[in-house]
Coordinates of C-alpha atoms in Angstrom, one line a residue:
Q274 CA -2.2 -7.1 -23.5
V275 CA -5.6 -5.3 -23.7
Q276 CA -5.9 -2.2 -21.9
L277 CA -9.4 -1.9 -19.8
V278 CA -10.9 1.1 -18.3
E279 CA -14.1 0.8 -16.1
S280 CA -16.6 3.5 -15.5
G281 CA -20.1 3.9 -14.1
G282 CA -19.5 3.0 -10.3
G283 CA -20.8 5.1 -7.5
L284 CA -23.2 5.3 -4.4
V285 CA -26.6 4.0 -4.7
Q286 CA -29.3 3.2 -2.3
A287 CA -30.4 -0.4 -1.9
G288 CA -33.0 -1.3 -4.5
G289 CA -31.4 1.1 -7.1
S290 CA -29.5 0.4 -10.5
L291 CA -26.1 1.1 -11.7
R292 CA -24.6 0.5 -15.1
L293 CA -20.8 -0.2 -15.3
S294 CA -18.9 -0.1 -18.7
C295 CA -15.5 -1.5 -19.5
G296 CA -13.8 0.0 -22.7
A297 CA -11.0 -2.1 -24.2
S298 CA -8.2 -0.8 -26.2
E299 CA -8.6 -3.6 -28.8
T300 CA -11.3 -5.6 -30.5
I301 CA -13.1 -7.8 -28.0
Y302 CA -14.2 -10.2 -30.7
S303 CA -11.3 -12.8 -30.1
T304 CA -11.6 -12.7 -26.4
S305 CA -12.2 -16.2 -24.9
A306 CA -13.6 -14.6 -21.8
M307 CA -14.6 -11.1 -20.9
G308 CA -16.3 -9.7 -18.0
W309 CA -16.6 -8.5 -14.3
Y310 CA -15.3 -9.6 -11.0
R311 CA -15.8 -8.0 -7.7
Q312 CA -13.8 -7.7 -4.4
A313 CA -15.3 -6.7 -1.2
P314 CA -13.1 -5.5 2.0
G315 CA -11.7 -8.5 3.6
K316 CA -12.7 -10.9 0.7
Q317 CA -11.4 -12.6 -2.3
R318 CA -11.9 -11.5 -6.0
E319 CA -14.8 -13.4 -7.2
P320 CA -16.4 -13.5 -10.8
V321 CA -19.7 -11.6 -11.3
A322 CA -20.8 -12.1 -14.8
L323 CA -18.7 -13.2 -17.9
V324 CA -19.1 -13.5 -21.7
V325 CA -17.4 -16.9 -22.7
N326 CA -16.4 -17.1 -26.3
G327 CA -18.4 -14.1 -27.3
A328 CA -21.7 -15.9 -26.8
R329 CA -22.4 -17.7 -23.6
T330 CA -23.1 -15.5 -20.5
T331 CA -22.5 -16.8 -16.7
Y332 CA -23.5 -15.1 -13.5
A333 CA -22.6 -15.7 -10.2
D334 CA -25.9 -17.2 -8.3
S335 CA -25.9 -14.1 -6.0
V336 CA -26.5 -11.6 -9.0
S337 CA -28.3 -14.0 -11.3
G338 CA -31.7 -12.4 -12.3
R339 CA -30.8 -9.0 -11.2
F340 CA -27.2 -8.3 -13.1
I341 CA -27.2 -8.2 -17.3
I342 CA -23.9 -8.4 -19.0
S343 CA -23.8 -7.3 -22.6
S344 CA -21.2 -6.8 -25.3
E345 CA -20.9 -3.7 -27.4
Y346 CA -18.6 -4.9 -30.2
A347 CA -18.7 -1.7 -32.3
T348 CA -17.1 0.1 -29.5
N349 CA -15.3 -2.7 -27.9
T350 CA -17.3 -2.2 -24.7
V351 CA -18.9 -4.6 -22.1
H352 CA -21.4 -3.4 -20.0
L353 CA -23.1 -4.6 -16.6
Q354 CA -26.5 -3.5 -15.9
M355 CA -27.0 -4.0 -12.1
N356 CA -30.6 -3.7 -10.9
S357 CA -32.2 -4.3 -7.4
L358 CA -28.9 -3.6 -5.8
K359 CA -28.1 -4.7 -2.2
P360 CA -25.8 -3.7 0.5
E361 CA -23.8 -6.9 0.0
D362 CA -23.1 -5.9 -3.7
T363 CA -20.8 -3.3 -2.3
A364 CA -17.4 -3.9 -3.8
V365 CA -14.7 -2.9 -6.3
Y366 CA -15.8 -4.0 -9.6
Y367 CA -12.9 -5.2 -12.0
C368 CA -13.2 -5.7 -15.8
N369 CA -11.3 -8.6 -17.2
A370 CA -10.4 -9.9 -20.5
V371 CA -8.8 -13.2 -21.6
R372 CA -7.2 -13.5 -24.9
N373 CA -4.5 -15.7 -26.4
G374 CA -3.8 -17.0 -22.7
Y375 CA -3.1 -13.5 -21.4
S376 CA -5.6 -12.2 -18.7
S377 CA -5.7 -8.3 -18.5
W378 CA -7.3 -6.4 -15.6
G379 CA -8.8 -2.9 -15.4
R380 CA -8.0 -0.8 -12.1
G381 CA -11.5 -1.1 -10.9
T382 CA -14.4 1.0 -10.1
Q383 CA -16.2 1.3 -6.6
V384 CA -19.8 0.4 -6.0
T385 CA -21.4 1.1 -2.8
V386 CA -24.8 0.5 -1.9
S387 CA -26.3 1.9 1.1
S388 CA -29.0 0.2 3.2

């Protein structure tokens, strides 16, 4: 399985920005899907932004227009640029990659948005 390591979380005020990064231990070219999920306290993990088959991007309605996912193939890294952050974006953000039917998860990075 692909090893994933997230970075870039932290504390930010509402309206601010953060950039998350997810480094993969292997090439991300062959992933069928790769991206970001989040889990807020007391809630289920939900998809935030995904790159599907290396080309198509999908976003949750709640982040569309504010978050941008991008892939950096040279370094096997996927980024999530988060702008206009809201308190409801507070959660642990997890990186996920699906390849050959196997799903891999990172350990997560905390994002806290203060009002």
